[in-house]
Tab-separated table of C-alpha atoms in Angstrom:
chain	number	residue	atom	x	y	z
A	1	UNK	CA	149.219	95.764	116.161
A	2	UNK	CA	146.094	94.572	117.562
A	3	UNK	CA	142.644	96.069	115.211
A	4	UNK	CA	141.132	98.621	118.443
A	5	UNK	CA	137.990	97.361	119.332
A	6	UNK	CA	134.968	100.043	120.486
A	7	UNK	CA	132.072	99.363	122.068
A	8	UNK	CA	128.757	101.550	122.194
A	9	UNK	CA	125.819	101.524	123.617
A	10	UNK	CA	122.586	103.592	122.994
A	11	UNK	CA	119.435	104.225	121.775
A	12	UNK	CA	118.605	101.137	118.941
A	13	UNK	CA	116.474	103.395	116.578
A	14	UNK	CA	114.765	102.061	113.250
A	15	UNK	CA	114.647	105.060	110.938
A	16	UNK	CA	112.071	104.042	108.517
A	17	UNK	CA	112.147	106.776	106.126
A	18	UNK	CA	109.671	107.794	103.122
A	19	UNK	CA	109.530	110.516	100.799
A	20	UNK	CA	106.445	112.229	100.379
A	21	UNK	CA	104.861	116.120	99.713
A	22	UNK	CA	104.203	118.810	101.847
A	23	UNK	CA	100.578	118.583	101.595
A	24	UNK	CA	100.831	114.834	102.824
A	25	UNK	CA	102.926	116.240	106.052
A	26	UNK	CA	99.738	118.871	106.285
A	27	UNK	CA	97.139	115.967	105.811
A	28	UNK	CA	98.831	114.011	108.754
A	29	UNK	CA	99.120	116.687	110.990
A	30	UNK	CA	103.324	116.828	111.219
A	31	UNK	CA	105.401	119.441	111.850
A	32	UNK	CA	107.792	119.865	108.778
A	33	UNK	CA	111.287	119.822	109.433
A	34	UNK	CA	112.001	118.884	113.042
A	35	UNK	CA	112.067	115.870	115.265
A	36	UNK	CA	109.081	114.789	118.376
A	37	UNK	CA	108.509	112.156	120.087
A	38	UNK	CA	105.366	110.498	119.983
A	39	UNK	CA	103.370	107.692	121.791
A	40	UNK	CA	103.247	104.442	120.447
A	41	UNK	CA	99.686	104.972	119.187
A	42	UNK	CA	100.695	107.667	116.878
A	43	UNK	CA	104.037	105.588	115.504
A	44	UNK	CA	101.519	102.764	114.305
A	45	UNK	CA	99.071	105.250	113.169
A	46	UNK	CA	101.989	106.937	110.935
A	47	UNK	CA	103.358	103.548	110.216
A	48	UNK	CA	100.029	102.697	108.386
A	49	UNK	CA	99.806	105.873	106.716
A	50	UNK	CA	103.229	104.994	104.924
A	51	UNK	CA	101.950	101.566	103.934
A	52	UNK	CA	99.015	103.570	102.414
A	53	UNK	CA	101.235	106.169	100.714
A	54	UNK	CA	102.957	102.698	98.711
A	55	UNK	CA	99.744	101.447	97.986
A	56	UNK	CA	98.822	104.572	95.973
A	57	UNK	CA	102.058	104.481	94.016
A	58	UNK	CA	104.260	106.368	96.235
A	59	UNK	CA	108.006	105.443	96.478
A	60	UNK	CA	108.531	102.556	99.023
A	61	UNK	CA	110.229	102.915	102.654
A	62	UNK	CA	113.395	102.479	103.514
A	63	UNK	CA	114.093	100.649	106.622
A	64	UNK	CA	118.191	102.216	108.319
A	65	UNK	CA	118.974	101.460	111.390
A	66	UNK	CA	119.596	104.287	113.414
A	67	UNK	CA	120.666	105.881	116.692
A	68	UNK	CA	123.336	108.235	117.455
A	69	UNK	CA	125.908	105.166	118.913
A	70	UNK	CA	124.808	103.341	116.426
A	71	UNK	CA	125.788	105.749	113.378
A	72	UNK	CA	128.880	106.660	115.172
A	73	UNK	CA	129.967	102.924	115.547
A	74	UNK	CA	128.742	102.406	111.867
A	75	UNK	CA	131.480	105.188	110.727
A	76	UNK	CA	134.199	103.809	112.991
A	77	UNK	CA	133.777	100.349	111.372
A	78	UNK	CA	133.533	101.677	108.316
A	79	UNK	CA	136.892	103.316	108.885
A	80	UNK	CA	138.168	99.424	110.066
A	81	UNK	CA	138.070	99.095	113.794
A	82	UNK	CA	136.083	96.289	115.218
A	83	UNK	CA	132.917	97.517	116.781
A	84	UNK	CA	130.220	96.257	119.007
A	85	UNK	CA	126.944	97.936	119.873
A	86	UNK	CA	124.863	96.680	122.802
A	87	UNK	CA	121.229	97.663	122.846
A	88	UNK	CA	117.800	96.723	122.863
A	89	UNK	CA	115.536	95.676	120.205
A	90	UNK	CA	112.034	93.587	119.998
A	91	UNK	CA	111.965	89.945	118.569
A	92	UNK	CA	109.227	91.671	115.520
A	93	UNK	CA	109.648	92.516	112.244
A	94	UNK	CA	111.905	96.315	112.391
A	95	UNK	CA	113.907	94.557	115.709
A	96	UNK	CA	115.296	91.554	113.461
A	97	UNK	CA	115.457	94.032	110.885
A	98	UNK	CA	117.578	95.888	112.956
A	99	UNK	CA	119.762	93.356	113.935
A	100	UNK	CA	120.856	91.355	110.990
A	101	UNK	CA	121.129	95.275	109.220
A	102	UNK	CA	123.892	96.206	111.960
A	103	UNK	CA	125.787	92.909	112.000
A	104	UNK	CA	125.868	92.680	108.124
A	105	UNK	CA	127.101	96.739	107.833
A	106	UNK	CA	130.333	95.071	110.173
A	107	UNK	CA	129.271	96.159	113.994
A	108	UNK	CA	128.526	93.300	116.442
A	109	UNK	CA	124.856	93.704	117.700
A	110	UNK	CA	125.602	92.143	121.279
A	111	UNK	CA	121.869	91.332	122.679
A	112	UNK	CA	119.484	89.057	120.812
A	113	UNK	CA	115.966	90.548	120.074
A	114	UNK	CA	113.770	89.694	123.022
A	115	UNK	CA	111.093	87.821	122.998
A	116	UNK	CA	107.858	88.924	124.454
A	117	UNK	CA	109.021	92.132	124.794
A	118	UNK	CA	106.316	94.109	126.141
A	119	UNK	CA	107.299	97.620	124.184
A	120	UNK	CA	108.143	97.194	120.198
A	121	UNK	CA	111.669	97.960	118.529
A	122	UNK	CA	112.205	102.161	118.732
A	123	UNK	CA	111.473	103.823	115.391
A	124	UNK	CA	111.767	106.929	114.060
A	125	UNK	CA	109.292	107.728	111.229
A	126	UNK	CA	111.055	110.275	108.404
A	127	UNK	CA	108.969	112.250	105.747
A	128	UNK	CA	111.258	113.297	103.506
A	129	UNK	CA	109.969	116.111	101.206
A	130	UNK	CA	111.369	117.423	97.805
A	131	UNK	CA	113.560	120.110	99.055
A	132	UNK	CA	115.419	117.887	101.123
A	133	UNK	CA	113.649	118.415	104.510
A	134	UNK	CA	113.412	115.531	106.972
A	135	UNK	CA	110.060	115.297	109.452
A	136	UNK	CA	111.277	112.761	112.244
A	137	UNK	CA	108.295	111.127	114.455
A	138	UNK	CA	109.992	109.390	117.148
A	139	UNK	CA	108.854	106.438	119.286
A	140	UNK	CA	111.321	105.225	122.102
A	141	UNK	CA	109.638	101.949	122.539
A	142	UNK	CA	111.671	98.834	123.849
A	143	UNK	CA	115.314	100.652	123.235
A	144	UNK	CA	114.669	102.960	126.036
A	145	UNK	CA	114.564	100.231	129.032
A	146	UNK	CA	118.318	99.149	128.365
A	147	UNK	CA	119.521	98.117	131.820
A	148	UNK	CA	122.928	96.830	133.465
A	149	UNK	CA	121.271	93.120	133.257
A	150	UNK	CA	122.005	93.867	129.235
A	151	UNK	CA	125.464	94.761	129.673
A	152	UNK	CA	127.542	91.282	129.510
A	153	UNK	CA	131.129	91.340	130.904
A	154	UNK	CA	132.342	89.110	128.303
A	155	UNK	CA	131.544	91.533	125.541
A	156	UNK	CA	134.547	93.610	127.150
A	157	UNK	CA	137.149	91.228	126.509
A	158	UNK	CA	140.088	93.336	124.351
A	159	UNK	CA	138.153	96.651	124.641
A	160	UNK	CA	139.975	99.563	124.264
A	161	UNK	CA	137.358	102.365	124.125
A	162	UNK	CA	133.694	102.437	125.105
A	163	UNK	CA	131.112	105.178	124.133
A	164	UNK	CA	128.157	106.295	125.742
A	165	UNK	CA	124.950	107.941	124.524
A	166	UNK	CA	123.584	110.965	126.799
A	167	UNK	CA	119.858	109.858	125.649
A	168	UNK	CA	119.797	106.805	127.378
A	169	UNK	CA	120.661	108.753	130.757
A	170	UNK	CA	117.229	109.381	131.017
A	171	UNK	CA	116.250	106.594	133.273
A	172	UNK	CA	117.772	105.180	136.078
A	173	UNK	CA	118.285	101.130	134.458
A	174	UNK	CA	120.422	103.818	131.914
A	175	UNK	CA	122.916	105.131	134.334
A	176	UNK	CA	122.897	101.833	136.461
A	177	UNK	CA	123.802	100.351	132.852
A	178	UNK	CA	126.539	102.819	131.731
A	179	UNK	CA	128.278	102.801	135.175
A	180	UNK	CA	128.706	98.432	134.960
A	181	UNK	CA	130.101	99.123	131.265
A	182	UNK	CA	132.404	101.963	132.262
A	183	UNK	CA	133.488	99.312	135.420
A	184	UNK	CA	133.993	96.527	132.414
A	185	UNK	CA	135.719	99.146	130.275
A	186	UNK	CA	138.324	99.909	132.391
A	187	UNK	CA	138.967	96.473	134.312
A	188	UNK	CA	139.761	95.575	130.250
A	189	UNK	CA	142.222	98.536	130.408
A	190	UNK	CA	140.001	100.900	128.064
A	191	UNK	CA	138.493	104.500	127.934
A	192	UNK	CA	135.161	105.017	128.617
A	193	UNK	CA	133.754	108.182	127.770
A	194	UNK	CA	129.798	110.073	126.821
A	195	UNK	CA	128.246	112.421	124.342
A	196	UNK	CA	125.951	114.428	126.172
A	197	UNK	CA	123.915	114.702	123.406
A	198	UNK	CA	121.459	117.116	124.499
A	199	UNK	CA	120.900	120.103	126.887
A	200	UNK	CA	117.330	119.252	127.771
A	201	UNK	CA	118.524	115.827	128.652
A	202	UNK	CA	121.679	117.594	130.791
A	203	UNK	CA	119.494	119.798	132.315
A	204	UNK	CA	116.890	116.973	133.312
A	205	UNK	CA	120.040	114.907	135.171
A	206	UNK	CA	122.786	117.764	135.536
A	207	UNK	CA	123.830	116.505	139.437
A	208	UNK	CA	124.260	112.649	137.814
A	209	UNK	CA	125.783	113.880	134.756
A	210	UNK	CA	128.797	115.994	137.034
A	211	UNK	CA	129.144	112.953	138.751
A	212	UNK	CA	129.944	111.129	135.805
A	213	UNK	CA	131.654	113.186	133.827
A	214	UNK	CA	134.104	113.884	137.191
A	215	UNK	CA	133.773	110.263	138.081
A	216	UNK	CA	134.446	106.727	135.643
A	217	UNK	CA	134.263	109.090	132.412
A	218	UNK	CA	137.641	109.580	130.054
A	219	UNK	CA	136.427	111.509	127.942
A	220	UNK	CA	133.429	113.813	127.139
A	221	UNK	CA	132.187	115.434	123.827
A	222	UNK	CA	129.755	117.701	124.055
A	223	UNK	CA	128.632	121.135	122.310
A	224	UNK	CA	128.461	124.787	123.464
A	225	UNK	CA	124.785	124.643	124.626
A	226	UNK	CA	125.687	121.033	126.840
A	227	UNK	CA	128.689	122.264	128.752
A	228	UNK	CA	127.066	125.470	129.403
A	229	UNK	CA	124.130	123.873	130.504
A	230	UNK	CA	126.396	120.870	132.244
A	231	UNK	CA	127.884	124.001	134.758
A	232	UNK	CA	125.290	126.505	134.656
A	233	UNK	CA	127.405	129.059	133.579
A	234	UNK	CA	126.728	131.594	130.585
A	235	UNK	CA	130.435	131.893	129.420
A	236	UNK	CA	132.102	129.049	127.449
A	237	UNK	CA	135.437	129.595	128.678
A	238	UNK	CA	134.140	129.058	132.257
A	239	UNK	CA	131.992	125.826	131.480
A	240	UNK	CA	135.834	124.760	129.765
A	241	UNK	CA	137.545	125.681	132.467
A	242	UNK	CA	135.268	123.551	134.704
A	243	UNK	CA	134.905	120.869	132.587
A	244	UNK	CA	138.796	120.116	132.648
A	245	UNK	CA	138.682	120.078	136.295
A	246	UNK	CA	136.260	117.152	136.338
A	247	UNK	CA	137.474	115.058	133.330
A	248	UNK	CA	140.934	113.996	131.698
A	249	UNK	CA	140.004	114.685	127.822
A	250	UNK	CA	137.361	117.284	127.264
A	251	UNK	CA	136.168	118.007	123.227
A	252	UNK	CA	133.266	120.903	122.606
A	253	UNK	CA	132.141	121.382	119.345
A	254	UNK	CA	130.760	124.591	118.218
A	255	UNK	CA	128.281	124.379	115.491
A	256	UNK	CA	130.073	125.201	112.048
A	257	UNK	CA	133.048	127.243	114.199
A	258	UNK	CA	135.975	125.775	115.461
A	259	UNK	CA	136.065	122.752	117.859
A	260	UNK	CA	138.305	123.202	121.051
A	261	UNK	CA	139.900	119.672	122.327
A	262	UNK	CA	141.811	119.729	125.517
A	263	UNK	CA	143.654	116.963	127.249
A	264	UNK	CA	146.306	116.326	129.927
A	265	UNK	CA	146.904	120.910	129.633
A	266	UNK	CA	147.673	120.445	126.133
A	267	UNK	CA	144.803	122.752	124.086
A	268	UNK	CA	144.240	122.706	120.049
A	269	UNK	CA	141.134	124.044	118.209
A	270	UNK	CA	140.467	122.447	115.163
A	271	UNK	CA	139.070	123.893	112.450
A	272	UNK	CA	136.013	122.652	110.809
A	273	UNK	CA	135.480	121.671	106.560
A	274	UNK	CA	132.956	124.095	105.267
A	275	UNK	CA	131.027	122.755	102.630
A	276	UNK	CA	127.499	123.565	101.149
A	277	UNK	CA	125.228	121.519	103.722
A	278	UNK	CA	122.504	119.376	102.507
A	279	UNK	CA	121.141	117.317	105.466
A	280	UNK	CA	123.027	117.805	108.822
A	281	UNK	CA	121.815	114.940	110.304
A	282	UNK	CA	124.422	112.501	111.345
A	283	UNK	CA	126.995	115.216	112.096
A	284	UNK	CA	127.642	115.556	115.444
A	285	UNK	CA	127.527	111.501	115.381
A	286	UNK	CA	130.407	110.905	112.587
A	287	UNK	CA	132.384	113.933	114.264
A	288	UNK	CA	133.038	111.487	117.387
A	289	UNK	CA	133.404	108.392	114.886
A	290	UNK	CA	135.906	110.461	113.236
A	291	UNK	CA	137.601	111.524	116.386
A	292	UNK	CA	137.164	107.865	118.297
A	293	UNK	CA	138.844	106.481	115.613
A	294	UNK	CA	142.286	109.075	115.273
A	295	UNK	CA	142.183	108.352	119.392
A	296	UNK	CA	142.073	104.918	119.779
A	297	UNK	CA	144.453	104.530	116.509
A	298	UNK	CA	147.347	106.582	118.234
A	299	UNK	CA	146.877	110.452	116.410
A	300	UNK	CA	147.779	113.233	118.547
A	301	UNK	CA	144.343	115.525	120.090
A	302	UNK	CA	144.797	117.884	116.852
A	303	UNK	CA	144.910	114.993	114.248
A	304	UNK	CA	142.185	113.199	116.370
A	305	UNK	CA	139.988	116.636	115.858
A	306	UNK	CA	140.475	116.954	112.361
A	307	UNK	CA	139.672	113.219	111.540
A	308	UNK	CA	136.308	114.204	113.232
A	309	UNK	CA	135.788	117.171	111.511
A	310	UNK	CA	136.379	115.891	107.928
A	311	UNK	CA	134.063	113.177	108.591
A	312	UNK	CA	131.464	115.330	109.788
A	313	UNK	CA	131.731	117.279	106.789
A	314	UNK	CA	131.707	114.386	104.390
A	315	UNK	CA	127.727	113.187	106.810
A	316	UNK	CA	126.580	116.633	105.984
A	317	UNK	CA	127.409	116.846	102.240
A	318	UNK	CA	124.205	114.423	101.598
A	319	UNK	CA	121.315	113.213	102.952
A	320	UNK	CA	122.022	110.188	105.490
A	321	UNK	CA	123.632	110.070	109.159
A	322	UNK	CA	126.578	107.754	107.550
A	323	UNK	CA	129.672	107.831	105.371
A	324	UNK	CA	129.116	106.923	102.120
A	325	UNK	CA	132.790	107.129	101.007
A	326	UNK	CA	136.376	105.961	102.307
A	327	UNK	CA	136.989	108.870	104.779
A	328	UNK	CA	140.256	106.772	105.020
A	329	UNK	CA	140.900	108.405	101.413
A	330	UNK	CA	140.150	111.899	103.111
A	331	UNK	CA	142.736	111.554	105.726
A	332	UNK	CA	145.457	110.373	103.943
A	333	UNK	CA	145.074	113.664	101.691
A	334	UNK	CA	145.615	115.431	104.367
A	335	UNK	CA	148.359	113.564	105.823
A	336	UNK	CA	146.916	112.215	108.894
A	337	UNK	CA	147.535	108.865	108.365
């Protein structure tokens, strides 16, 4: 049988992550325990003060790259299907970084780093303090201008499943560049489908978001807050309800309760591996690697569900937005494959 080959495309993020004290988060004026977004100004300004931190003996950075495509493409390879992420990086230091990172970890990184860009490579700036807590200072940079002229038709070749990042909806060169893929996608005979990652984003774009989601899209994962917010409705069962209307395979996860997955009238909740949690980060990103990879390898919706939710469980059992065992071990325990 022919290795399934997924294809992603999102946000290309540089996590550049530090550990540090509380009273340095204080001293640089950051919010403990949540992620912003700042302005380019402030990255650089934060990016110095970590280079200042290893001067005075402080543990050095580590340099991940990120992304929620990008960690859910990282799992899927991980678990042995060919993937290929397309996304924008600058030709600088993290963008390089970046790229030779992702292609050495096993995932294709489609589009060279440009040249000239005007905007750097994305980052994300993580103070990581003793108890565990992670302070995220996010700058979009170059990774937020991915257009369709970045989307090559050749990369489709053999595809059998695409997956698309609700961030990156934000701007119209975003949905101009989803819609060519999701054309590619299915002229190769593939599934397309979208996270909707967030309800601010929804919210922001709802009318273009029911349009896709009733339109080109396969599939759609999303949580409680995102369909609710995707159909203005205050009742789950209603937002479900719509939701299968619009779409062919609909998947809502619930935040530590059981996910619903509903496809083609057939309707299974799965439910999820409680463990102890030490950094949820990552978790809602290895859930769809977990359940990408049980669809496009031929498991029925309920096996599909519960390959997502052990992997999620295994992302939130340390501290890191990727697997750092053979989830393939995990499945077979449980007799999925």
């Amino acid at each position: 049988m022919t290795t399934p080959y997924v294809i992603g495309i999102g946000n290309a993020v540089m996590d550049i992550i530090s550990p540090t004290e509380n009273e340095r988060l204080e001293a640089l004026h950051i919010q403990k325990g949540i992620m912003q977004l700042i302005e380019r100004e402030r990255s650089e300004f934060l990016m110095a003060a970590q280079a200042d931190d290893h001067s005075e003996g402080r543990a050095q950075s580590r340099l991940v790259p990120g992304g929620s495509v990008a960690n859910t493409l990282a799992g899927i390879g991980m678990l042995g299907l060919k993937t290929a992420f397309i996304g924008r990086v600058a030709d600088d230091e993290l963008g390089r970084a970046y790229a030779r990172q992702t292609e050495a970890a096993g995932t294709a990184f489609v589009n060279a780093p440009i040249a000239g860009a005007e905007l750097p490579t994305s980052r994300s700036i993580i103070f990581v303090t003793p108890d565990g807590e992670r302070s995220m200072n996010t700058y979009l940079g170059v990774s937020a201008e991915l257009g369709p002229d970045d989307v090559d038709p050749a990369v489709f070749d053999g595809a059998g499943w695409l997956f698309l990042e609700g961030y990156l909806f934000d701007k119209p060169k975003g949905k101009e560049a989803f819609l060519r893929a999701t054309e590619y996608c299915h002229a190769a005979g593939g599934q397309a489908g979208i996270a909707l990652s967030d309800p601010f984003c929804v919210d922001r774009h709802r009318d273009d978001f029911r349009k896709l989601v009733a339109g080109p899209m396969d599939y759609v994962i999303g949580n409680v807050h995102e369909w609710q917010s995707l159909y203005q409705v205050d009742d789950l069962e209603d937002a479900l309800r719509l939701a299968v209307a619009d779409c062919g395979t609909v998947i809502c996860t619930r935040s530590g309760d059981d996910a619903i997955l509903i496809r083609a009238g057939e309707r299974v909740t799965v439910p999820v591996h409680r463990v102890v949690p030490v950094d949820a980060t990552g978790a809602g990103d290895q859930f769809a690697a977990g359940l990408i990879y049980g669809l496009a390898t031929g498991a029925g919706l309920a096996e599909a569900g519960r390959m997502g939710c052990i992997a999620a469980a295994e992302v939130i059992g340390h501290v890191g937005p990727r697997p750092e065992r053979d989830l393939r071990a995990d499945f077979r325990a449980e007799g999925l494959i």
